[in-house]
Tab-separated table of C-alpha atoms and ligand atoms in Angstrom:
chain	number	residue	atom	x	y	z
A	1	UNK	CA	0.000	0.000	0.000
A	2	UNK	CA	1.609	3.276	-1.048
A	3	UNK	CA	1.083	6.629	0.635
A	4	UNK	CA	-1.647	7.885	-1.711
A	5	UNK	CA	-3.757	4.781	-1.152
A	6	UNK	CA	-3.018	5.015	2.560
A	7	UNK	CA	-4.384	8.568	2.691
A	8	UNK	CA	-7.456	7.417	0.774
A	9	UNK	CA	-8.006	4.821	3.441
A	10	UNK	CA	-8.579	7.330	6.233
A	11	UNK	CA	-10.346	9.835	3.943
A	12	UNK	CA	-12.855	7.226	2.734
A	13	UNK	CA	-13.282	5.928	6.265
A	14	UNK	CA	-14.103	9.414	7.501
A	15	UNK	CA	-16.680	9.994	4.771
A	16	UNK	CA	-18.384	6.626	4.659
A	17	UNK	CA	-17.870	4.335	7.643
A	18	UNK	CA	-19.576	4.463	10.975
A	19	UNK	CA	-17.444	3.486	13.953
A	20	UNK	CA	-18.885	2.324	17.292
A	21	UNK	CA	-20.945	5.021	18.998
A	22	UNK	CA	-19.793	7.790	16.665
A	23	UNK	CA	-21.263	10.498	14.500
A	24	UNK	CA	-20.973	10.404	10.725
A	25	UNK	CA	-20.986	14.200	10.557
A	26	UNK	CA	-18.461	14.882	13.318
A	27	UNK	CA	-16.432	11.675	13.538
A	28	UNK	CA	-13.726	11.346	16.131
A	29	UNK	CA	-10.215	10.531	14.953
A	30	UNK	CA	-9.467	6.946	14.019
A	31	UNK	CA	-6.024	5.458	13.500
A	32	UNK	CA	-5.272	2.730	10.977
A	33	UNK	CA	-3.989	-0.604	12.255
A	34	UNK	CA	-1.325	-1.654	9.741
A	35	UNK	CA	-0.065	-4.669	11.653
A	36	UNK	CA	-0.526	-6.600	14.888
A	37	UNK	CA	1.547	-9.237	16.630
A	38	UNK	CA	1.678	-10.594	20.170
A	39	UNK	CA	0.339	-7.921	22.530
A	40	UNK	CA	1.256	-5.145	20.091
A	41	UNK	CA	-0.453	-3.067	17.421
A	42	UNK	CA	1.071	-0.894	14.703
A	43	UNK	CA	-1.003	2.288	14.527
A	44	UNK	CA	-0.776	4.916	11.806
A	45	UNK	CA	-2.282	8.404	11.913
A	46	UNK	CA	-1.895	8.827	8.145
A	47	UNK	CA	-2.819	5.325	7.059
A	48	UNK	CA	0.718	4.707	5.820
A	49	UNK	CA	2.716	1.877	7.416
A	50	UNK	CA	5.773	4.132	7.086
A	51	UNK	CA	4.326	6.395	9.809
A	52	UNK	CA	3.133	3.631	12.125
A	53	UNK	CA	4.002	3.506	15.800
A	54	UNK	CA	4.219	0.270	17.759
A	55	UNK	CA	2.101	0.236	20.924
A	56	UNK	CA	1.019	-2.318	23.515
A	57	UNK	CA	-2.698	-3.099	23.324
A	58	UNK	CA	-4.213	-2.408	26.747
A	59	UNK	CA	-7.728	-3.275	25.545
A	60	UNK	CA	-7.336	-6.779	24.055
A	61	UNK	CA	-9.591	-5.487	21.267
A	62	UNK	CA	-12.540	-4.954	23.590
A	63	UNK	CA	-11.477	-7.724	25.949
A	64	UNK	CA	-11.406	-10.495	23.373
A	65	UNK	CA	-7.798	-10.966	22.170
A	66	UNK	CA	-6.568	-12.743	25.301
A	67	UNK	CA	-3.715	-14.511	23.464
A	68	UNK	CA	-2.688	-11.400	21.523
A	69	UNK	CA	-2.464	-11.135	17.747
A	70	UNK	CA	-1.174	-13.544	15.094
A	71	UNK	CA	-0.874	-16.375	17.558
A	72	UNK	CA	0.744	-19.139	15.464
A	73	UNK	CA	-1.617	-21.864	16.668
A	74	UNK	CA	-4.763	-19.786	16.261
A	75	UNK	CA	-3.642	-18.631	12.805
A	76	UNK	CA	-3.040	-22.241	11.817
A	77	UNK	CA	-6.415	-23.409	13.140
A	78	UNK	CA	-8.223	-20.909	10.892
A	79	UNK	CA	-6.073	-21.821	7.862
A	80	UNK	CA	-6.643	-25.539	8.376
A	81	UNK	CA	-10.401	-25.071	8.562
A	82	UNK	CA	-10.417	-22.841	5.446
A	83	UNK	CA	-8.847	-25.774	3.610
A	84	UNK	CA	-11.732	-28.021	4.710
A	85	UNK	CA	-14.757	-25.707	4.459
A	86	UNK	CA	-15.427	-22.221	5.815
A	87	UNK	CA	-19.138	-22.310	6.429
A	88	UNK	CA	-22.137	-24.573	6.135
A	89	UNK	CA	-25.635	-24.069	7.482
A	90	UNK	CA	-26.314	-25.632	10.893
A	91	UNK	CA	-29.936	-26.486	10.080
A	92	UNK	CA	-29.998	-30.210	9.423
A	93	UNK	CA	-26.170	-30.381	9.258
A	94	UNK	CA	-23.366	-30.580	11.790
A	95	UNK	CA	-19.563	-30.703	11.695
A	96	UNK	CA	-16.536	-31.576	13.789
A	97	UNK	CA	-15.621	-27.995	14.793
A	98	UNK	CA	-19.068	-27.381	16.340
A	99	UNK	CA	-19.099	-30.747	18.113
A	100	UNK	CA	-15.535	-30.417	19.432
A	101	UNK	CA	-16.237	-26.900	20.666
A	102	UNK	CA	-19.517	-28.006	22.247
A	103	UNK	CA	-17.718	-30.820	24.035
A	104	UNK	CA	-15.009	-28.422	25.264
A	105	UNK	CA	-17.630	-26.003	26.615
A	106	UNK	CA	-19.534	-28.782	28.379
A	107	UNK	CA	-16.290	-29.959	29.978
A	108	UNK	CA	-14.931	-26.531	30.924
A	109	UNK	CA	-18.083	-24.922	32.270
A	110	UNK	CA	-19.370	-25.942	35.711
A	111	UNK	CA	-21.087	-29.268	36.287
A	112	UNK	CA	-24.646	-29.355	35.062
A	113	UNK	CA	-24.272	-26.730	32.356
A	114	UNK	CA	-24.220	-29.042	29.372
A	115	UNK	CA	-26.717	-27.910	26.708
A	116	UNK	CA	-25.070	-25.517	24.239
A	117	UNK	CA	-26.462	-22.987	21.767
A	118	UNK	CA	-23.883	-21.395	19.465
A	119	UNK	CA	-24.789	-17.797	18.619
A	120	UNK	CA	-23.051	-15.276	16.418
A	121	UNK	CA	-22.328	-12.411	18.829
A	122	UNK	CA	-22.631	-11.474	22.473
A	123	UNK	CA	-25.820	-9.498	21.995
A	124	UNK	CA	-27.429	-12.386	20.149
A	125	UNK	CA	-26.346	-14.750	22.933
A	126	UNK	CA	-28.166	-12.515	25.427
A	127	UNK	CA	-31.233	-12.483	23.168
A	128	UNK	CA	-31.155	-16.279	23.069
A	129	UNK	CA	-30.656	-16.548	26.842
A	130	UNK	CA	-33.664	-14.299	27.485
A	131	UNK	CA	-35.700	-16.288	24.990
A	132	UNK	CA	-34.695	-19.515	26.755
A	133	UNK	CA	-35.922	-18.109	30.059
A	134	UNK	CA	-39.251	-16.994	28.579
A	135	UNK	CA	-39.778	-20.348	26.858
A	136	UNK	CA	-38.857	-22.120	30.110
A	137	UNK	CA	-41.622	-20.262	31.947
A	138	UNK	CA	-44.065	-21.050	29.139
A	139	UNK	CA	-43.032	-24.684	29.396
A	140	UNK	CA	-44.041	-24.516	33.064
A	141	UNK	CA	-47.390	-22.992	32.086
A	142	UNK	CA	-46.378	-19.526	33.318
A	143	UNK	CA	-46.619	-17.309	30.205
A	144	UNK	CA	-47.426	-14.253	32.339
A	145	UNK	CA	-43.930	-14.390	33.783
A	146	UNK	CA	-42.182	-12.319	31.163
A	147	UNK	CA	-40.195	-9.572	32.888
A	148	UNK	CA	-36.570	-9.732	33.958
A	149	UNK	CA	-34.972	-8.593	37.174
A	150	UNK	CA	-31.515	-7.068	36.931
A	151	UNK	CA	-29.360	-4.548	38.747
A	152	UNK	CA	-28.443	-0.998	37.860
A	153	UNK	CA	-25.095	-0.354	36.235
A	154	UNK	CA	-25.210	-3.380	33.919
A	155	UNK	CA	-24.466	-3.777	30.230
A	156	UNK	CA	-25.756	-6.639	28.080
A	157	UNK	CA	-25.364	-5.531	24.468
A	158	UNK	CA	-26.703	-3.208	21.808
A	159	UNK	CA	-29.634	-5.076	20.258
A	160	UNK	CA	-33.053	-4.229	21.643
A	161	UNK	CA	-33.744	-6.812	24.322
A	162	UNK	CA	-30.196	-6.703	25.717
A	163	UNK	CA	-30.554	-2.900	25.768
A	164	UNK	CA	-33.707	-3.266	27.835
A	165	UNK	CA	-31.799	-4.992	30.670
A	166	UNK	CA	-28.843	-2.598	30.406
A	167	UNK	CA	-28.726	0.292	32.898
A	168	UNK	CA	-31.627	2.563	31.882
A	169	UNK	CA	-29.994	5.844	32.923
A	170	UNK	CA	-26.234	5.629	33.182
A	171	UNK	CA	-25.739	3.249	30.289
A	172	UNK	CA	-25.411	3.777	26.574
A	173	UNK	CA	-29.114	3.438	25.905
A	174	UNK	CA	-30.809	6.123	27.982
A	175	UNK	CA	-32.419	7.566	24.827
A	176	UNK	CA	-34.568	4.453	24.322
A	177	UNK	CA	-36.863	4.950	27.281
A	178	UNK	CA	-40.421	4.407	26.087
A	179	UNK	CA	-39.296	2.233	23.159
A	180	UNK	CA	-37.845	-0.705	25.070
A	181	UNK	CA	-39.790	-3.202	27.140
A	182	UNK	CA	-39.530	-2.151	30.783
A	183	UNK	CA	-37.800	-4.564	33.082
A	184	UNK	CA	-37.245	-4.430	36.813
A	185	UNK	CA	-34.095	-2.799	38.164
A	186	UNK	CA	-32.745	-3.373	41.668
A	187	UNK	CA	-29.963	-1.196	43.104
A	188	UNK	CA	-26.394	-1.743	41.907
A	189	UNK	CA	-24.474	-4.153	44.152
A	190	UNK	CA	-21.986	-2.429	46.470
A	191	UNK	CA	-18.248	-2.270	45.736
A	192	UNK	CA	-16.182	-5.467	46.069
A	193	UNK	CA	-14.608	-4.260	49.320
A	194	UNK	CA	-17.961	-3.272	50.864
A	195	UNK	CA	-18.522	-3.884	54.577
A	196	UNK	CA	-20.961	-6.622	55.634
A	197	UNK	CA	-23.567	-4.027	56.605
A	198	UNK	CA	-23.548	-2.565	53.115
A	199	UNK	CA	-23.975	-5.962	51.522
A	200	UNK	CA	-26.853	-6.728	53.885
A	201	UNK	CA	-28.566	-3.441	53.034
A	202	UNK	CA	-28.235	-4.223	49.332
A	203	UNK	CA	-29.574	-7.761	49.878
A	204	UNK	CA	-32.631	-6.403	51.674
A	205	UNK	CA	-33.362	-4.001	48.821
A	206	UNK	CA	-32.788	-6.690	46.159
A	207	UNK	CA	-35.070	-9.151	47.936
A	208	UNK	CA	-37.777	-6.520	48.327
A	209	UNK	CA	-37.783	-5.635	44.613
A	210	UNK	CA	-37.863	-9.343	43.712
A	211	UNK	CA	-40.741	-10.059	46.103
A	212	UNK	CA	-42.761	-7.102	44.838
A	213	UNK	CA	-42.535	-8.297	41.207
A	214	UNK	CA	-42.211	-12.054	41.756
A	215	UNK	CA	-45.531	-12.940	40.069
A	216	UNK	CA	-44.465	-11.331	36.741
A	217	UNK	CA	-40.750	-12.199	36.755
A	218	UNK	CA	-39.269	-14.892	34.519
A	219	UNK	CA	-35.619	-14.601	35.419
A	220	UNK	CA	-32.659	-12.617	36.733
A	221	UNK	CA	-29.860	-11.511	34.413
A	222	UNK	CA	-26.570	-9.983	35.582
A	223	UNK	CA	-22.895	-9.763	34.751
A	224	UNK	CA	-21.466	-11.741	37.667
A	225	UNK	CA	-18.732	-10.235	39.888
A	226	UNK	CA	-17.739	-7.489	37.436
A	227	UNK	CA	-20.014	-5.083	35.625
A	228	UNK	CA	-18.047	-4.176	32.499
A	229	UNK	CA	-19.131	-1.629	29.905
A	230	UNK	CA	-21.618	-0.147	32.394
A	231	UNK	CA	-18.786	1.130	34.595
A	232	UNK	CA	-16.071	-1.466	35.359
A	233	UNK	CA	-17.570	-2.178	38.767
A	234	UNK	CA	-16.389	-5.274	40.677
A	235	UNK	CA	-18.762	-6.418	43.444
A	236	UNK	CA	-18.814	-9.096	46.156
A	237	UNK	CA	-19.542	-12.742	45.400
A	238	UNK	CA	-21.965	-12.638	48.358
A	239	UNK	CA	-24.335	-10.663	46.103
A	240	UNK	CA	-24.370	-13.554	43.624
A	241	UNK	CA	-25.280	-15.938	46.412
A	242	UNK	CA	-28.236	-13.706	47.300
A	243	UNK	CA	-29.338	-13.663	43.652
A	244	UNK	CA	-29.202	-17.465	43.556
A	245	UNK	CA	-31.321	-17.646	46.724
A	246	UNK	CA	-33.868	-15.168	45.394
A	247	UNK	CA	-34.104	-16.989	42.053
A	248	UNK	CA	-34.778	-20.298	43.798
A	249	UNK	CA	-37.269	-18.760	46.205
A	250	UNK	CA	-39.401	-17.240	43.431
A	251	UNK	CA	-38.982	-19.846	40.674
A	252	UNK	CA	-36.794	-17.643	38.467
A	253	UNK	CA	-33.932	-18.696	36.218
A	254	UNK	CA	-30.593	-17.056	36.972
A	255	UNK	CA	-28.687	-15.917	33.869
A	256	UNK	CA	-25.027	-14.988	34.139
A	257	UNK	CA	-23.788	-12.877	31.261
A	258	UNK	CA	-20.095	-13.843	31.309
A	259	UNK	CA	-19.416	-12.399	27.875
A	260	UNK	CA	-16.843	-10.071	29.487
A	261	UNK	CA	-15.853	-12.065	32.587
A	262	UNK	CA	-15.484	-15.513	30.975
A	263	UNK	CA	-12.187	-17.254	30.196
A	264	UNK	CA	-10.176	-16.139	33.183
A	265	UNK	CA	-10.410	-12.343	33.111
A	266	UNK	CA	-11.490	-12.033	36.772
A	267	UNK	CA	-9.057	-14.710	38.008
A	268	UNK	CA	-11.709	-17.453	37.747
A	269	UNK	CA	-12.053	-19.391	34.509
A	270	UNK	CA	-15.774	-18.601	34.872
A	271	UNK	CA	-17.389	-16.739	37.747
A	272	UNK	CA	-20.076	-19.410	37.430
A	273	UNK	CA	-17.655	-21.721	39.277
A	274	UNK	CA	-18.433	-19.704	42.433
A	275	UNK	CA	-22.207	-19.556	42.118
A	276	UNK	CA	-23.950	-21.660	39.506
A	277	UNK	CA	-26.388	-19.993	37.126
A	278	UNK	CA	-29.108	-21.764	35.139
A	279	UNK	CA	-28.022	-20.081	31.922
A	280	UNK	CA	-24.513	-18.898	31.027
A	281	UNK	CA	-23.640	-16.513	28.169
A	282	UNK	CA	-20.130	-16.547	26.704
A	283	UNK	CA	-18.611	-14.430	23.940
A	284	UNK	CA	-15.780	-11.953	23.417
A	285	UNK	CA	-12.674	-14.045	24.336
A	286	UNK	CA	-14.307	-17.315	23.186
A	287	UNK	CA	-12.393	-17.240	19.878
A	288	UNK	CA	-9.346	-15.493	21.339
A	289	UNK	CA	-10.679	-12.390	19.594
A	290	UNK	CA	-10.273	-13.856	16.104
A	291	UNK	CA	-13.894	-14.012	14.995
A	292	UNK	CA	-17.356	-13.270	16.253
A	293	UNK	CA	-18.883	-16.205	18.116
A	294	UNK	CA	-20.854	-16.639	21.319
A	295	UNK	CA	-22.429	-19.477	23.237
A	296	UNK	CA	-25.327	-19.952	25.626
A	297	UNK	CA	-24.972	-22.923	27.933
A	298	UNK	CA	-27.776	-24.208	30.120
A	299	UNK	CA	-28.924	-27.242	32.099
A	300	UNK	CA	-30.744	-30.346	30.997
A	301	UNK	CA	-33.711	-29.266	33.141
A	302	UNK	CA	-34.011	-25.923	31.345
A	303	UNK	CA	-33.605	-27.588	27.940
A	304	UNK	CA	-36.306	-30.147	28.707
A	305	UNK	CA	-38.719	-27.560	30.044
A	306	UNK	CA	-38.224	-25.409	26.926
A	307	UNK	CA	-39.208	-28.466	24.904
A	308	UNK	CA	-42.461	-28.577	26.868
A	309	UNK	CA	-43.372	-25.033	25.740
A	310	UNK	CA	-46.007	-24.652	23.009
A	311	UNK	CA	-43.570	-24.692	20.081
A	312	UNK	CA	-41.710	-27.720	21.422
A	313	UNK	CA	-38.410	-26.267	20.198
A	314	UNK	CA	-36.039	-23.424	21.043
A	315	UNK	CA	-37.132	-20.782	18.550
A	316	UNK	CA	-33.814	-19.442	17.335
A	317	UNK	CA	-31.468	-20.286	14.450
A	318	UNK	CA	-29.191	-17.651	12.907
A	319	UNK	CA	-27.749	-18.063	9.397
A	320	UNK	CA	-24.178	-18.273	10.643
A	321	UNK	CA	-24.921	-20.456	13.658
A	322	UNK	CA	-21.954	-22.658	14.563
A	323	UNK	CA	-19.711	-21.098	11.887
A	324	UNK	CA	-16.916	-23.658	11.375
A	325	UNK	CA	-14.079	-21.124	11.100
A	326	UNK	CA	-15.129	-19.460	14.339
A	327	UNK	CA	-15.593	-22.822	16.090
A	328	UNK	CA	-12.176	-24.052	14.885
A	329	UNK	CA	-10.362	-21.024	16.261
A	330	UNK	CA	-12.399	-21.138	19.487
A	331	UNK	CA	-11.321	-24.757	20.059
A	332	UNK	CA	-7.673	-23.800	19.593
A	333	UNK	CA	-8.063	-20.715	21.810
A	334	UNK	CA	-9.464	-22.903	24.613
A	335	UNK	CA	-6.558	-25.350	24.185
A	336	UNK	CA	-4.008	-22.531	24.350
A	337	UNK	CA	-5.780	-21.075	27.383
A	338	UNK	CA	-6.113	-24.266	29.394
A	339	UNK	CA	-2.653	-25.611	28.566
A	340	UNK	CA	-0.909	-22.383	29.495
A	341	UNK	CA	-0.856	-21.196	33.087
A	342	UNK	CA	-3.539	-18.569	32.471
A	343	UNK	CA	-4.203	-18.226	36.192
A	344	UNK	CA	-0.606	-17.267	36.936
A	345	UNK	CA	-0.591	-14.822	34.035
A	346	UNK	CA	-3.827	-13.158	35.091
A	347	UNK	CA	-2.506	-12.893	38.670
A	348	UNK	CA	0.859	-11.514	37.496
A	349	UNK	CA	-0.732	-8.907	35.209
A	350	UNK	CA	-3.316	-7.980	37.843
A	351	UNK	CA	-0.712	-7.482	40.533
A	352	UNK	CA	1.417	-5.250	38.282
A	353	UNK	CA	-1.621	-3.194	37.288
A	354	UNK	CA	-2.702	-2.898	40.920
A	355	UNK	CA	0.721	-1.813	42.195
A	356	UNK	CA	1.305	0.457	39.222
A	357	UNK	CA	-2.026	2.281	39.450
A	358	UNK	CA	-2.101	2.637	43.255
A	359	UNK	CA	-0.088	5.917	43.239
A	360	UNK	CA	-2.948	7.564	41.307
A	361	UNK	CA	-5.273	7.062	44.288
A	362	UNK	CA	-5.875	10.364	46.022
A	363	UNK	CA	-4.686	12.463	43.090
A	364	UNK	CA	-7.006	15.501	42.835
A	365	UNK	CA	-9.606	14.672	40.173
A	366	UNK	CA	-9.249	10.897	40.646
A	367	UNK	CA	-12.342	9.402	42.310
A	368	UNK	CA	-11.208	5.768	42.629
A	369	UNK	CA	-8.594	3.207	41.639
A	370	UNK	CA	-9.715	-0.426	41.528
A	371	UNK	CA	-8.857	-3.777	40.034
A	372	UNK	CA	-9.965	-7.375	39.775
A	373	UNK	CA	-8.205	-10.220	37.957
A	374	UNK	CA	-6.363	-8.781	34.955
A	375	UNK	CA	-8.388	-5.560	34.972
A	376	UNK	CA	-7.129	-2.178	36.211
A	377	UNK	CA	-9.383	0.866	36.468
A	378	UNK	CA	-8.895	4.551	37.263
A	379	UNK	CA	-12.140	6.469	37.740
A	380	UNK	CA	-11.999	10.239	37.363
A	381	UNK	CA	-14.408	12.735	38.870
A	382	UNK	CA	-15.145	14.243	35.431
A	383	UNK	CA	-15.750	12.522	32.075
A	384	UNK	CA	-12.459	11.594	30.437
A	385	UNK	CA	-11.245	13.857	27.631
A	386	UNK	CA	-10.906	10.915	25.243
A	387	UNK	CA	-8.736	12.664	22.668
A	388	UNK	CA	-6.269	14.059	25.203
A	389	UNK	CA	-6.153	10.722	27.047
A	390	UNK	CA	-5.738	8.608	23.905
A	391	UNK	CA	-2.984	10.818	22.456
A	392	UNK	CA	-1.100	10.741	25.768
A	393	UNK	CA	-1.461	6.965	26.087
A	394	UNK	CA	-0.116	6.382	22.587
A	395	UNK	CA	2.797	8.742	23.231
A	396	UNK	CA	3.512	6.623	26.337
A	397	UNK	CA	3.397	3.447	24.234
A	398	UNK	CA	-0.034	1.868	24.715
A	399	UNK	CA	-3.465	1.768	23.096
A	400	UNK	CA	-6.259	2.608	25.536
A	401	UNK	CA	-9.901	3.401	24.856
A	402	UNK	CA	-11.311	5.249	27.872
A	403	UNK	CA	-15.070	5.722	28.264
A	404	UNK	CA	-17.237	7.770	30.583
A	405	UNK	CA	-15.151	8.687	33.620
A	406	UNK	CA	-12.916	5.624	33.268
A	407	UNK	CA	-9.373	5.047	32.084
A	408	UNK	CA	-8.808	1.301	32.280
A	409	UNK	CA	-6.920	-1.680	30.899
A	410	UNK	CA	-7.753	-5.340	30.173
A	411	UNK	CA	-4.468	-6.511	28.645
A	412	UNK	CA	-3.900	-9.711	26.650
A	413	UNK	CA	-2.696	-12.502	28.956
A	414	UNK	CA	0.504	-12.752	26.864
A	415	UNK	CA	1.716	-9.293	27.974
A	416	UNK	CA	5.250	-9.378	29.374
A	417	UNK	CA	6.016	-7.542	32.617
A	418	UNK	CA	7.537	-4.724	30.566
A	419	UNK	CA	4.427	-4.480	28.427
A	420	UNK	CA	2.200	-4.280	31.512
A	421	UNK	CA	4.471	-1.533	32.852
A	422	UNK	CA	4.046	0.336	29.566
A	423	UNK	CA	0.256	0.071	29.942
A	424	UNK	CA	0.536	1.377	33.511
A	425	UNK	CA	2.664	4.325	32.301
A	426	UNK	CA	0.071	5.015	29.584
A	427	UNK	CA	-2.786	5.018	32.128
A	428	UNK	CA	-0.826	7.515	34.235
A	429	UNK	CA	-0.179	9.694	31.161
A	430	UNK	CA	-3.800	9.456	29.986
A	431	UNK	CA	-5.103	10.313	33.465
A	432	UNK	CA	-2.867	13.383	33.796
A	433	UNK	CA	-3.620	14.531	30.243
A	434	UNK	CA	-7.364	14.221	30.790
A	435	UNK	CA	-7.220	16.024	34.149
A	436	UNK	CA	-5.244	18.883	32.561
A	437	UNK	CA	-7.588	19.101	29.563
A	438	UNK	CA	-10.713	19.236	31.751
A	439	UNK	CA	-9.244	21.474	34.496
B	501	PLP	C1	-19.693	-6.962	25.002
B	501	PLP	C2	-20.777	-7.479	25.835
B	501	PLP	C3	-22.006	-7.891	25.279
B	501	PLP	C4	-22.327	-7.746	23.812
B	501	PLP	O1	-21.497	-8.520	22.993
B	501	PLP	P1	-21.382	-8.162	21.437
B	501	PLP	O2	-20.530	-9.260	20.874
B	501	PLP	O3	-20.748	-6.809	21.360
B	501	PLP	O4	-22.759	-8.151	20.870
B	501	PLP	C5	-22.964	-8.418	26.124
B	501	PLP	N1	-22.729	-8.540	27.447
B	501	PLP	C6	-21.576	-8.168	28.012
B	501	PLP	C7	-21.372	-8.351	29.474
B	501	PLP	C8	-20.559	-7.611	27.233
B	501	PLP	O5	-19.419	-7.206	27.803
């Protein structure tokens, strides 16, 4: 690609392509990725590789690229499957990649979760999970149970039903009030280091909301242990135990949306190992960030009850269900994950983030510094100046994508100590730059 074509790349992009949550008339700056390898990206502000800078990816491409880029084994898995076949419909047909992945998910996820639906993205997985819950209640002869209980501060995706269980005020979808079905919101769980009294107060409020709406509720859906895109909020496992209790008491299914937390990010392979849900949604890191794929895993009891609903089947079946390329790379990603010492890596990265970010606590303009697993978060008092923060982070050697009042990192598990330190330096630089720009 020569320089003229490279300039065309960004010019055409600016004129014609929407980016996530952006305006077509006043687009924010985008940089061109001209290469990626390991935990690193080559970013160009002109589109030309000649101008590219090499930075550490602190985002894992929205939390998905846990093994970094161009992993030799993941690359090979995709190539091998291309040489067999890239896609076939899943209606009436099956194939080894889907079956091998299904078997791996049944084995890796907690005991009892062993019925698998392969969906094509996280949002679709949440749609399918909600549909499963509604069909379960219908199978029990309870069609009037069709609302969901969730907590404030959550995020479950951008399609309409996932939006309806996402935080109605603070989230990305506040403008849709009146359009979305209205679900039931309990208070946000307290912070992960909350005192017992605080947890008890939250439990009382959660139980009261559940009891008030019990007759119309079908299920509970939450991101367990860590609310992600809604605000990077880790909370106590005791809250999950309460949710399990409440679900059992009122005949509700408990759905854990582990699209962000799955595959080791919080220090647990799945949070569902701590408290077992009835339905588990997986996505993002499932394919090591190579392709879009998600899965919904549930119990035999739920599957059988769905079959007793009026249609007798689970009413969902996307065109690209069980895409063989995506399944093949997911299988290899799970092998790489489980054969490496992911737990040690997550702990090592988490500790370095924690120690490195601690000095920012108490800085004027910084509201909080927190971490869980391989996640490090700095919360400012004011919304982050994204341009100032991003420019400063890149100058310090890392790619970060702050949102709201948060500057944070979720690095690939393959980051070396030096690369984590670079991410820490970039978070410091981004924090200072944003504070100066908004002062
Ligand atoms: C990202 C995310 C989703 C949506 O996944 P997409 O693949 O973007 O549709 C849903 N739930 C959670 C918790 C997520 O982090």
